mmCIF file of N, CA and C in Angstrom:
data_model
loop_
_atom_site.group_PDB
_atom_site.id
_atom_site.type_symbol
_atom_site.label_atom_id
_atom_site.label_comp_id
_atom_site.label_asym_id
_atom_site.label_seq_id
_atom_site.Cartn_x
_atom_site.Cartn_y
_atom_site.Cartn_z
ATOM 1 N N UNK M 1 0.855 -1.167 0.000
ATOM 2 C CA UNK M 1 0.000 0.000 0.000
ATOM 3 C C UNK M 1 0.897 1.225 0.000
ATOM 4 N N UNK M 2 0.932 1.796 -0.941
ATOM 5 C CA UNK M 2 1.700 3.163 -1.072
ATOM 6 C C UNK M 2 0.820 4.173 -0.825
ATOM 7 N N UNK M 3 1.897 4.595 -0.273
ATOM 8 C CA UNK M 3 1.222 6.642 0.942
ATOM 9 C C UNK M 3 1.638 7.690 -0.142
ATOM 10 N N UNK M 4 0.948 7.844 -1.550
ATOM 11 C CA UNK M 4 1.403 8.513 -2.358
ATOM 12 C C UNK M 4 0.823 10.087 -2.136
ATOM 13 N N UNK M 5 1.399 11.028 -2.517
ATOM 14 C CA UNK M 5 0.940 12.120 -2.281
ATOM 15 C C UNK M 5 -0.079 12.834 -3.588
ATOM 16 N N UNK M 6 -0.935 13.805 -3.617
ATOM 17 C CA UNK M 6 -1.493 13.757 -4.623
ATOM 18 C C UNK M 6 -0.817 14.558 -5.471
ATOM 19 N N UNK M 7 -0.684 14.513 -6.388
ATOM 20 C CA UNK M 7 -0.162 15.283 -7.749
ATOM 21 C C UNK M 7 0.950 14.723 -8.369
ATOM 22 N N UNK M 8 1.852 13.722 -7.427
ATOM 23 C CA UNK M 8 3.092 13.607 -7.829
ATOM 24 C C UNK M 8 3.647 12.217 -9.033
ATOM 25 N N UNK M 9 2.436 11.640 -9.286
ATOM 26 C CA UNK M 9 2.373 10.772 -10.505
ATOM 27 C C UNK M 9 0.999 11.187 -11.032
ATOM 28 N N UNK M 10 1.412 11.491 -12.482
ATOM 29 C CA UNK M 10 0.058 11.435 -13.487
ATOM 30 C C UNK M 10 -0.295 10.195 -14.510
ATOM 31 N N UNK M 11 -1.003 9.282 -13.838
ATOM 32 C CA UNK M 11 -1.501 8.617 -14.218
ATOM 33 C C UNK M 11 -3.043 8.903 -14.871
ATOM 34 N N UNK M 12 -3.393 8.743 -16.349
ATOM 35 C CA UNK M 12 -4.267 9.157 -16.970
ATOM 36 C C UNK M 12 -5.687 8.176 -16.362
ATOM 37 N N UNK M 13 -5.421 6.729 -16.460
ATOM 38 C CA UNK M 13 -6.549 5.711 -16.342
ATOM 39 C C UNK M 13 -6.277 5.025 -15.477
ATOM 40 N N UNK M 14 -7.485 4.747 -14.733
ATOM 41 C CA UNK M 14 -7.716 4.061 -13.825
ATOM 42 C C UNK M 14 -6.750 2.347 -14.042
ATOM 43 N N UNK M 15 -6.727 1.751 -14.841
ATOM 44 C CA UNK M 15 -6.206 0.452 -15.016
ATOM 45 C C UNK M 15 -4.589 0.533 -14.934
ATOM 46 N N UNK M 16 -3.705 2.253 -15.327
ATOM 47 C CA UNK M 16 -2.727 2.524 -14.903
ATOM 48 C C UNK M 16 -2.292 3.229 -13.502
ATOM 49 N N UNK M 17 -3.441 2.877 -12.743
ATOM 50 C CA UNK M 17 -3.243 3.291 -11.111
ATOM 51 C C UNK M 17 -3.022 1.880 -10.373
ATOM 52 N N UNK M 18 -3.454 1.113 -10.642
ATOM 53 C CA UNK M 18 -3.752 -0.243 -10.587
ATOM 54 C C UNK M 18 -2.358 -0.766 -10.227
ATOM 55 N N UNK M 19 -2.388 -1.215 -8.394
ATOM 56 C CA UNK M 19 -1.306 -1.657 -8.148
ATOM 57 C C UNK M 19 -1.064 -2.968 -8.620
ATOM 58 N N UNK M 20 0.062 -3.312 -8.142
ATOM 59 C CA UNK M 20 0.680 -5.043 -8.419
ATOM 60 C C UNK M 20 0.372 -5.844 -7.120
ATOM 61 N N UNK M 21 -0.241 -6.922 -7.278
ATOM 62 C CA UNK M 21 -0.870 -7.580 -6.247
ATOM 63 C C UNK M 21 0.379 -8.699 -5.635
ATOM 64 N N UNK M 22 1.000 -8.382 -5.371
ATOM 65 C CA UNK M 22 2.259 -9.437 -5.133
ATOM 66 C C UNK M 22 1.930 -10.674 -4.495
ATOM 67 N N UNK M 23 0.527 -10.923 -4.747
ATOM 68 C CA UNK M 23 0.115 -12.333 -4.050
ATOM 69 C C UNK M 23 -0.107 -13.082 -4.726
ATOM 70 N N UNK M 24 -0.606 -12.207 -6.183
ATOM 71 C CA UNK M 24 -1.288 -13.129 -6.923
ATOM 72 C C UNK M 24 -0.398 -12.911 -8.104
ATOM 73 N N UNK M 25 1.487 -13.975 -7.923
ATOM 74 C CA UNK M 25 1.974 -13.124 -9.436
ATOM 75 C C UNK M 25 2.785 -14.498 -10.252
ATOM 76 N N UNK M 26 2.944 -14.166 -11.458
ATOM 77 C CA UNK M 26 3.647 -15.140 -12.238
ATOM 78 C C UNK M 26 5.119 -14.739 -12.436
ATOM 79 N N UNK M 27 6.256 -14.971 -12.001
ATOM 80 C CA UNK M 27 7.190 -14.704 -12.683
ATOM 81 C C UNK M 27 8.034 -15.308 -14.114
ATOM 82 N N UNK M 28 8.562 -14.820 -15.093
ATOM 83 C CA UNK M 28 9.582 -15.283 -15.681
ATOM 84 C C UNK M 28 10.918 -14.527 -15.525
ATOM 85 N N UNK M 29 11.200 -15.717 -14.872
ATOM 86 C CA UNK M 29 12.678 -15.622 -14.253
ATOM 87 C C UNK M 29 14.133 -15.573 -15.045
ATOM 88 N N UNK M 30 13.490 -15.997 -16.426
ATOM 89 C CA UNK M 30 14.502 -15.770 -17.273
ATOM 90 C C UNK M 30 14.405 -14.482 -18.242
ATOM 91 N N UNK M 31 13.288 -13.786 -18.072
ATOM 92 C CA UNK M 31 13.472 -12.523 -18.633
ATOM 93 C C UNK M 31 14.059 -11.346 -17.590
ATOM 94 N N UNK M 32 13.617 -11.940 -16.128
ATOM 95 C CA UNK M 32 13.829 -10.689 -15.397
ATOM 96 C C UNK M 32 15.281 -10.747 -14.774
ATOM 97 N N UNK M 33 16.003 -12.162 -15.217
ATOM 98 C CA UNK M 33 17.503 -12.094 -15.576
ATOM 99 C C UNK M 33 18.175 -11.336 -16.400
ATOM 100 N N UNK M 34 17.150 -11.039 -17.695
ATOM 101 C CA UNK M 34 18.087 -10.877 -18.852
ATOM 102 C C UNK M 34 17.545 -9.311 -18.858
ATOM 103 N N UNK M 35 16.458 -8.433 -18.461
ATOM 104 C CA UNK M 35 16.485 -7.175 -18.965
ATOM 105 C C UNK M 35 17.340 -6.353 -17.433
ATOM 106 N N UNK M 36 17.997 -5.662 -18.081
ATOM 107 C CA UNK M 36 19.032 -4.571 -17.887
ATOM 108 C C UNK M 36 17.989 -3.403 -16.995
ATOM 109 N N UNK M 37 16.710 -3.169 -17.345
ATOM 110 C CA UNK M 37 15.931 -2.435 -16.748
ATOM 111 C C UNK M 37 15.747 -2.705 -15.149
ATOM 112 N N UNK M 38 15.382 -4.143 -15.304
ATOM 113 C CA UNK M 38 15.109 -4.562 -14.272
ATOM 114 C C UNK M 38 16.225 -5.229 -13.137
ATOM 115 N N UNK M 39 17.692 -5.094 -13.817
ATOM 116 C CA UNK M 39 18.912 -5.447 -12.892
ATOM 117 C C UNK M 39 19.048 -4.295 -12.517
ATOM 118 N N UNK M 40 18.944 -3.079 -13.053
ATOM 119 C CA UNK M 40 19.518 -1.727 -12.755
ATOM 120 C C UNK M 40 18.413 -1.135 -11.255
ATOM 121 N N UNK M 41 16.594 -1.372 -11.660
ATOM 122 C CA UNK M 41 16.706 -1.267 -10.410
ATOM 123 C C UNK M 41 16.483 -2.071 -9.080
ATOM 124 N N UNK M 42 17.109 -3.155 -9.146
ATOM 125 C CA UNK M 42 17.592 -3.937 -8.293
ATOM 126 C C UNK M 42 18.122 -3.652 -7.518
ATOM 127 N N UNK M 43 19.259 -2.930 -8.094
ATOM 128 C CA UNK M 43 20.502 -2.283 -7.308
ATOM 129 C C UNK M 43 20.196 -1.187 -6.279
ATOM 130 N N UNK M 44 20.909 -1.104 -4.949
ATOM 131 C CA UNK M 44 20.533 -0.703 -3.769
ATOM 132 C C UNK M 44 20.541 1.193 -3.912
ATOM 133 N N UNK M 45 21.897 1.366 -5.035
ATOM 134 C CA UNK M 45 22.015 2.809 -5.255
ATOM 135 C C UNK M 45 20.917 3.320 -6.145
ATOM 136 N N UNK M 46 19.885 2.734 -6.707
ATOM 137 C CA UNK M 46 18.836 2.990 -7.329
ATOM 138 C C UNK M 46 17.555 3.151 -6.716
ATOM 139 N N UNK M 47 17.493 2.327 -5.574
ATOM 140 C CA UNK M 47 16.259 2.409 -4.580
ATOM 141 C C UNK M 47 15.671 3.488 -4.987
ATOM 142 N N UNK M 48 16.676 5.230 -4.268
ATOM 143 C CA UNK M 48 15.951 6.029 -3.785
ATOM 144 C C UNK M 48 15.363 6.476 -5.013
ATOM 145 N N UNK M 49 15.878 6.686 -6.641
ATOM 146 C CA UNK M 49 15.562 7.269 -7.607
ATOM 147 C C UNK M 49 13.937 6.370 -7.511
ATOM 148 N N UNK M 50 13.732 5.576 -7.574
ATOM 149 C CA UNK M 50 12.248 4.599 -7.948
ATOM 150 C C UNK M 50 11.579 5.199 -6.853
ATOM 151 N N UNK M 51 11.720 5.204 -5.340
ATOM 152 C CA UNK M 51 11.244 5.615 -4.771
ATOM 153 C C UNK M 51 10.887 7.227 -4.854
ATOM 154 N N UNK M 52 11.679 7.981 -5.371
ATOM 155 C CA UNK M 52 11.458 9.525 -5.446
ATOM 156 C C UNK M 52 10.424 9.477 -6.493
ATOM 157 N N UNK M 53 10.596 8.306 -7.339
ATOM 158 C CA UNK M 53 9.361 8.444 -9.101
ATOM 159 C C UNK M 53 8.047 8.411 -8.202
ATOM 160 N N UNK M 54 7.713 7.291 -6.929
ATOM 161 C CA UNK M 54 6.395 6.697 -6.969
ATOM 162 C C UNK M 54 5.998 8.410 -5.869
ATOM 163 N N UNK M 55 6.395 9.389 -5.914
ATOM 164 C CA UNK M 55 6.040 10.768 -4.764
ATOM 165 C C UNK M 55 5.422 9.563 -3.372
ATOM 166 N N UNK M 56 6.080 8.454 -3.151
ATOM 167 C CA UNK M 56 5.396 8.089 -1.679
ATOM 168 C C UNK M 56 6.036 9.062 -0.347
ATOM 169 N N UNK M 57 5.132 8.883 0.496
ATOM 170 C CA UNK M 57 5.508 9.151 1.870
ATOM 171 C C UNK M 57 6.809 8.173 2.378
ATOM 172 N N UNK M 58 6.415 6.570 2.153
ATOM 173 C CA UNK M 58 6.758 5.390 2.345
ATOM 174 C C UNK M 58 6.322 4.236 1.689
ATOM 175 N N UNK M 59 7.006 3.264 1.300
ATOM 176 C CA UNK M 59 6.558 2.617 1.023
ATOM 177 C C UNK M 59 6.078 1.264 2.460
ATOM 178 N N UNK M 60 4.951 0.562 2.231
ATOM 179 C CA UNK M 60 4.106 0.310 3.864
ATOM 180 C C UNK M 60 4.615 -1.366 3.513
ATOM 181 N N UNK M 61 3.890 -1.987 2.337
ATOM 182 C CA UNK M 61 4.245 -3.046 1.847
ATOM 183 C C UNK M 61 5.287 -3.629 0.917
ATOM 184 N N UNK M 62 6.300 -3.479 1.047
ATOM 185 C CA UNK M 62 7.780 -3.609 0.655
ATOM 186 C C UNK M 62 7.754 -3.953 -0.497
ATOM 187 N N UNK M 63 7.754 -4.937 -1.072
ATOM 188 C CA UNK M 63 8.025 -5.765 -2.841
ATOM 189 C C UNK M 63 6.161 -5.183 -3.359
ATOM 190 N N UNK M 64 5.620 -5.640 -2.702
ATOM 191 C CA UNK M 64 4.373 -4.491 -3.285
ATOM 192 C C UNK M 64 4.412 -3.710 -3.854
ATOM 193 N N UNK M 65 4.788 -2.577 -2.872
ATOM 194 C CA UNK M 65 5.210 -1.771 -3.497
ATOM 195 C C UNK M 65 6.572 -1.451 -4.113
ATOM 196 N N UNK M 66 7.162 -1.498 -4.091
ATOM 197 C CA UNK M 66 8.300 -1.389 -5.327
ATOM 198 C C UNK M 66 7.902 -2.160 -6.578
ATOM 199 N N UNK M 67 6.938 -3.777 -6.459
ATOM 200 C CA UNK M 67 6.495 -3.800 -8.163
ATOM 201 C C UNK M 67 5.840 -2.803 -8.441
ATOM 202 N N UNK M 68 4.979 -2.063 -7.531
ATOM 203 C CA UNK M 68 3.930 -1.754 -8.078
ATOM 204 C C UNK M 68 4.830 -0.101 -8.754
ATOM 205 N N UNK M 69 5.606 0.515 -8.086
ATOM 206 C CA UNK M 69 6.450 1.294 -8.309
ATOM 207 C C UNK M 69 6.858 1.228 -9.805
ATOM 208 N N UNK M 70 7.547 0.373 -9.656
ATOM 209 C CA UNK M 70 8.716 -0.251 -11.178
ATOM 210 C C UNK M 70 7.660 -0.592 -12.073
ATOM 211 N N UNK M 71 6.264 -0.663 -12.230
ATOM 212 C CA UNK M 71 5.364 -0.979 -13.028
ATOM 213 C C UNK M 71 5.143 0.587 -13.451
ATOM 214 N N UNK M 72 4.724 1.604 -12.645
ATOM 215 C CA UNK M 72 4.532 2.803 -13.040
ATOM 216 C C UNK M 72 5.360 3.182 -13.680
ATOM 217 N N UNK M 73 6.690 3.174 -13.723
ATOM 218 C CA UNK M 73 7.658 3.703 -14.379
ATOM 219 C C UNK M 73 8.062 2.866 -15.417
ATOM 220 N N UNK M 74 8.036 1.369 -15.497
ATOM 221 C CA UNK M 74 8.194 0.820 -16.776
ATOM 222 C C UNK M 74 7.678 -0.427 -16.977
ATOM 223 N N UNK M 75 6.149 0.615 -17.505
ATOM 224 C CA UNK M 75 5.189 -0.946 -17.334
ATOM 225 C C UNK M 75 5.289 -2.037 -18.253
ATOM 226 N N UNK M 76 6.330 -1.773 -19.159
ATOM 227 C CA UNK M 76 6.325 -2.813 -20.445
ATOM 228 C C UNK M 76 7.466 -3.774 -19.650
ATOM 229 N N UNK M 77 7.730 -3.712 -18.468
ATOM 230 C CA UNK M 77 8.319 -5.328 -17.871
ATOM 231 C C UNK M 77 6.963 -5.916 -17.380
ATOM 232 N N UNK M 78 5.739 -5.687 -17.184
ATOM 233 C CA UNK M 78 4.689 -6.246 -16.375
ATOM 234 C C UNK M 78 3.511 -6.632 -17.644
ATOM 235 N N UNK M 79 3.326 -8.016 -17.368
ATOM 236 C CA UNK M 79 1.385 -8.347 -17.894
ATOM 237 C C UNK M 79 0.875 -8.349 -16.682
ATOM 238 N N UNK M 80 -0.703 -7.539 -16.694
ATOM 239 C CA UNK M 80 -1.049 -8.193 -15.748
ATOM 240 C C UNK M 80 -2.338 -9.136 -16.079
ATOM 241 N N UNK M 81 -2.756 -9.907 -15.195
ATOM 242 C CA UNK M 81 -3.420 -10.683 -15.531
ATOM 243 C C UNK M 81 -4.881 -10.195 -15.623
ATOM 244 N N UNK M 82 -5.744 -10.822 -16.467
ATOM 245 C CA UNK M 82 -7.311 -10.309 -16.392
ATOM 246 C C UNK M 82 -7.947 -10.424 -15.269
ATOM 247 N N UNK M 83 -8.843 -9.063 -14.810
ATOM 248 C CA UNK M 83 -8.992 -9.370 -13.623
ATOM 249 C C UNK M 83 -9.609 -10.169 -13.003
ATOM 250 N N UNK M 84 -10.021 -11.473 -13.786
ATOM 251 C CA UNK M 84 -11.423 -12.739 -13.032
ATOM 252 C C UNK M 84 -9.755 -13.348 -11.956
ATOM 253 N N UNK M 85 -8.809 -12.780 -12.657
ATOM 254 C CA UNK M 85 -7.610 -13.474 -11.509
ATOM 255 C C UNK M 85 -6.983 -12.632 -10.358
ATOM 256 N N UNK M 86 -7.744 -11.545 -10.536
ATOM 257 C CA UNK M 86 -7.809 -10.720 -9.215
ATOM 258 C C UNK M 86 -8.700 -9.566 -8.748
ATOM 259 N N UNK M 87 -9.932 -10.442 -8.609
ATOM 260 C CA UNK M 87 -10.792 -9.256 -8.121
ATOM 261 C C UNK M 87 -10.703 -9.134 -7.199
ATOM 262 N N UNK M 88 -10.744 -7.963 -6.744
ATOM 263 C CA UNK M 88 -11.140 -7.569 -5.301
ATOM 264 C C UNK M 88 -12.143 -6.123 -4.921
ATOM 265 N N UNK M 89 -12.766 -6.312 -3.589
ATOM 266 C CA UNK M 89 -13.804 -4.932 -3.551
ATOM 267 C C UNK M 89 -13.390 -4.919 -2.409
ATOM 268 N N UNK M 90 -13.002 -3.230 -2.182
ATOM 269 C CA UNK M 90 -12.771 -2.930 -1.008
ATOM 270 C C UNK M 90 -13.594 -1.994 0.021
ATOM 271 N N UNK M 91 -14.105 -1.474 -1.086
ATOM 272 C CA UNK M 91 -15.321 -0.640 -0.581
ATOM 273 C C UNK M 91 -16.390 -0.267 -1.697
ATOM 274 N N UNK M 92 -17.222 1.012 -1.575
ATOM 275 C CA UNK M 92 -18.514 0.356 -2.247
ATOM 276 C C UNK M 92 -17.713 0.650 -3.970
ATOM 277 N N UNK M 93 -16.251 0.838 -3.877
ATOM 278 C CA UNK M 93 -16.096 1.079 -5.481
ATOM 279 C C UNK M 93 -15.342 0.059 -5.749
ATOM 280 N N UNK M 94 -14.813 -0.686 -6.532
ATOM 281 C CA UNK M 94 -14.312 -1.863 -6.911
ATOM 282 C C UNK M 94 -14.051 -1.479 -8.779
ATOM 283 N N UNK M 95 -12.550 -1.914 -8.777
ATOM 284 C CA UNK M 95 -12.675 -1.777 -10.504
ATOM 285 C C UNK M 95 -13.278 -2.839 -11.052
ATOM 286 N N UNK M 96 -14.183 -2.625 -12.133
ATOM 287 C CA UNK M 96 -15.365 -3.463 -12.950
ATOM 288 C C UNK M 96 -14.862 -4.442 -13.850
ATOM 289 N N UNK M 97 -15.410 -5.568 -13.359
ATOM 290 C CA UNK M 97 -14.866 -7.262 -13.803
ATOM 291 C C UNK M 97 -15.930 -7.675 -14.275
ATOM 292 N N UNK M 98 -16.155 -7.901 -16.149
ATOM 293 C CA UNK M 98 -17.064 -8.409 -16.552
ATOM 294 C C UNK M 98 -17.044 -9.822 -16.461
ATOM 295 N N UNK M 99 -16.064 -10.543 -16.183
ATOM 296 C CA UNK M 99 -16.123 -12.228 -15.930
ATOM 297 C C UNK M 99 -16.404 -12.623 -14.900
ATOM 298 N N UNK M 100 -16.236 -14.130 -14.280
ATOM 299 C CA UNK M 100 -16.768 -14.243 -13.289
ATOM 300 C C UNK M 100 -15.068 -14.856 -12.665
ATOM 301 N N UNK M 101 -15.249 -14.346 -11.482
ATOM 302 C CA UNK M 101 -14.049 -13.806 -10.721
ATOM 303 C C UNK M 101 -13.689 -15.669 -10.369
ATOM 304 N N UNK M 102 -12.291 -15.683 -10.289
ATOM 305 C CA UNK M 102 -11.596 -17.075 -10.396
ATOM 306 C C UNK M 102 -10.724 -17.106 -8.853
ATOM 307 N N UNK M 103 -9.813 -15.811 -8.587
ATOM 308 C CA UNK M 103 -9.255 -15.442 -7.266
ATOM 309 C C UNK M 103 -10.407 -14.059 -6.814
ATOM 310 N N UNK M 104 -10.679 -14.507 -5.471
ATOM 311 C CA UNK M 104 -11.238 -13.443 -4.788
ATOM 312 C C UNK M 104 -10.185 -12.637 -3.774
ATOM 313 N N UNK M 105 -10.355 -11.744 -4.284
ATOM 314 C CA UNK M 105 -9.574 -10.609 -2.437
ATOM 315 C C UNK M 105 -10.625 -10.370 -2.236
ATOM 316 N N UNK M 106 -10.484 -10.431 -0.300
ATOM 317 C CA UNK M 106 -11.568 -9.613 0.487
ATOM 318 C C UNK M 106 -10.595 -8.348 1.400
ATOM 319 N N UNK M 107 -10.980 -7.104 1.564
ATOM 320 C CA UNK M 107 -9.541 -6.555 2.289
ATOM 321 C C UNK M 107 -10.845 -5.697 3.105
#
């Protein structure tokens, strides 16, 4: 859960606000060997730059947030999956899932 401040990412659409659910994820381990994007911010002297991109306060949920981070800034390392594989409603607004939901979150 990122403590983002308001103004400091412009994200146009709702489906690009859309964090990374780090519960529900697939990796390929041999791409995220091989892109250079994703070794670079790995690295510990890079933290703070990713962190200064996402304007958080903090980050609350650690690899959460930093995918969800490293997705904002370079979402062409991330698919995400359709959401019948991760719905969730958290309150009375919920982003809109025309299938019928396969993983449920309740939060």
């Amino acid at each position: 859960m990122l403590m983002v401040k308001r103004g400091k990412l412009d994200l146009d659409d709702r489906e690009s606000q859309q964090g990374v659910n780090s519960g529900v994820v697939l990796y390929n381990l041999g791409q995220m060997r091989q892109s250079e994007i994703y070794k670079e911010n790995l690295r510990h002297e890079n933290y703070n730059d990713l962190f200064k991109f996402s304007g958080a306060d903090r980050f609350l949920v650690g690899d959460q947030d930093w995918f969800t981070t490293l997705r904002w800034k370079h979402p062409q390392l991330f698919k995400i999956l359709p959401c019948e594989y991760n719905f969730f409603k958290f309150d009375s607004s919920a982003f809109e899932c025309q299938g019928e939901p396969k993983i449920m979150h309740r939060i």
